[in-house]
PDB file of C-alpha atoms in Angstrom:
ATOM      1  CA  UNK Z 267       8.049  15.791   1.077  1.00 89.00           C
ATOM      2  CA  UNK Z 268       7.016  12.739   2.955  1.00 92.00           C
ATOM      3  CA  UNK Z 269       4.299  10.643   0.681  1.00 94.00           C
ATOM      4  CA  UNK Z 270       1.942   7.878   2.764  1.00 96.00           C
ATOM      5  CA  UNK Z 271      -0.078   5.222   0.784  1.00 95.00           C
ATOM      6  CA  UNK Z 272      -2.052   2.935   2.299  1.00 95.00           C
ATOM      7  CA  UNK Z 273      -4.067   0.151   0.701  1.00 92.00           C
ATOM      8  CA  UNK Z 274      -7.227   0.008   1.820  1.00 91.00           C
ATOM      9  CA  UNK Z 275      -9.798  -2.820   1.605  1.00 87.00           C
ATOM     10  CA  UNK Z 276     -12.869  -1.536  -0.654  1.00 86.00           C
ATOM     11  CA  UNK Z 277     -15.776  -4.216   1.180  1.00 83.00           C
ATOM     12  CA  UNK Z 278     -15.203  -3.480   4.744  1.00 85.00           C
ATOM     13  CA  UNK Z 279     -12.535  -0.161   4.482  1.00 88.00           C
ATOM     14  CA  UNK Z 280      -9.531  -1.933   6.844  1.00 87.00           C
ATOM     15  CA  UNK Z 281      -6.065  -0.680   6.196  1.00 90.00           C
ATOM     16  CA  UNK Z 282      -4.112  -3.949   4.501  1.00 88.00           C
ATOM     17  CA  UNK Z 283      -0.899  -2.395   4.396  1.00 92.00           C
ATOM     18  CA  UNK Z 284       0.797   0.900   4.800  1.00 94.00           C
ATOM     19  CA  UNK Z 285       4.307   2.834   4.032  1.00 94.00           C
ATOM     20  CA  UNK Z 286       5.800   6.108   4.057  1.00 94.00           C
ATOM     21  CA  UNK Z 287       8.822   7.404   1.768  1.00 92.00           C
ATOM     22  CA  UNK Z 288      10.482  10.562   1.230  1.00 91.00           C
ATOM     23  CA  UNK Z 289       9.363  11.784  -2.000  1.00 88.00           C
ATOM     24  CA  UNK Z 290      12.533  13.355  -3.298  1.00 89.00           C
ATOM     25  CA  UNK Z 291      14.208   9.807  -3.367  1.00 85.00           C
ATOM     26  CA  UNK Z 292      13.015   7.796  -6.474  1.00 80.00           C
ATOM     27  CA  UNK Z 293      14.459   4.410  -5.002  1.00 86.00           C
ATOM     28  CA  UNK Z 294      12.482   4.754  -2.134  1.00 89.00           C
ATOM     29  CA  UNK Z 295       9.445   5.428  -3.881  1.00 88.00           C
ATOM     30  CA  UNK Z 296       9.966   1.962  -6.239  1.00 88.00           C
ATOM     31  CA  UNK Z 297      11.085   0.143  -2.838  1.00 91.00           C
ATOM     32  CA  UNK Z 298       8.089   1.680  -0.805  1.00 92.00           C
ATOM     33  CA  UNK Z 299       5.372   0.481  -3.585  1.00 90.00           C
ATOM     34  CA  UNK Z 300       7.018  -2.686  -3.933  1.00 92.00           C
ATOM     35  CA  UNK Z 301       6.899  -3.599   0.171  1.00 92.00           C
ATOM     36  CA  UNK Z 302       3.538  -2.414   0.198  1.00 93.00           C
ATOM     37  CA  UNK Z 303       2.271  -4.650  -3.062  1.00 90.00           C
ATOM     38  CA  UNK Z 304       3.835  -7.602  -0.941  1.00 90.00           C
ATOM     39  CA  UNK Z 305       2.468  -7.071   2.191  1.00 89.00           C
ATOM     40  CA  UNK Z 306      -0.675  -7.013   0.401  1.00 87.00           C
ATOM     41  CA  UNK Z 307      -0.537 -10.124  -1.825  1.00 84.00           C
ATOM     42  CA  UNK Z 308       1.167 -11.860   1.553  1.00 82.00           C
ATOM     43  CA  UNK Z 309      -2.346 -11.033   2.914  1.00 72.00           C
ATOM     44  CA  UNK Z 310      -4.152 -13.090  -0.336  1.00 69.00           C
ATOM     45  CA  UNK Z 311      -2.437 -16.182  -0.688  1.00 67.00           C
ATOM     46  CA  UNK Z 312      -5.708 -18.043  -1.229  1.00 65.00           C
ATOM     47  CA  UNK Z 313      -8.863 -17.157  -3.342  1.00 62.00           C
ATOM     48  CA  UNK Z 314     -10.499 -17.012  -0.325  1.00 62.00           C
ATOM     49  CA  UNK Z 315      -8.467 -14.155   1.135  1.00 62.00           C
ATOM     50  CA  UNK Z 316      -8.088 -12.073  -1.776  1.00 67.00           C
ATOM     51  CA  UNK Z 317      -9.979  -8.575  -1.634  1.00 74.00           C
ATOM     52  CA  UNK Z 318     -10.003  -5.205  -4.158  1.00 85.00           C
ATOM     53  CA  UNK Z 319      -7.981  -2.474  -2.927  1.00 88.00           C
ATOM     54  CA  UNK Z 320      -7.606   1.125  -3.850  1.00 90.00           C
ATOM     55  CA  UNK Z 321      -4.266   2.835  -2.390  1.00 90.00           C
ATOM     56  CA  UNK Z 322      -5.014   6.237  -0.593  1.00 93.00           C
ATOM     57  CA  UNK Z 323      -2.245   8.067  -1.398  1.00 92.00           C
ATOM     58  CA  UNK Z 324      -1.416  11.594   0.606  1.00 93.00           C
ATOM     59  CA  UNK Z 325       1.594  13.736   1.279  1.00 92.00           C
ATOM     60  CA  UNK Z 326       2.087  14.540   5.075  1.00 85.00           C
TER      61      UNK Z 326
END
């Protein structure tokens, strides 16, 4: 089963980040969340850049 997650910006709702992974692989599920947590944080280097997220997370 293929598993999206996106994290999504909670003020304005803009995607930040996505990835994909094939569920039935547990070391591309740890590498997926990982990528996606630092495309994210490369997105809030400063205070002024940093937002709340919540990750939408649905199988396709």
């Amino acid at each position: 089963m293929i598993v999206q997650i996106k994290a999504v910006c909670e003020v304005n709702g803009s995607v930040l980040a996505a990835t994909s992974f094939d569920d039935t692989n547990d070391g591309a599920r740890a590498t997926a969340v990982i990528a996606l947590l630092e495309q994210v944080l490369a997105h809030s280097e400063d205070a002024a850049n940093q937002r709340l997220f919540t990750l939408d997370i649905q199988t396709l």
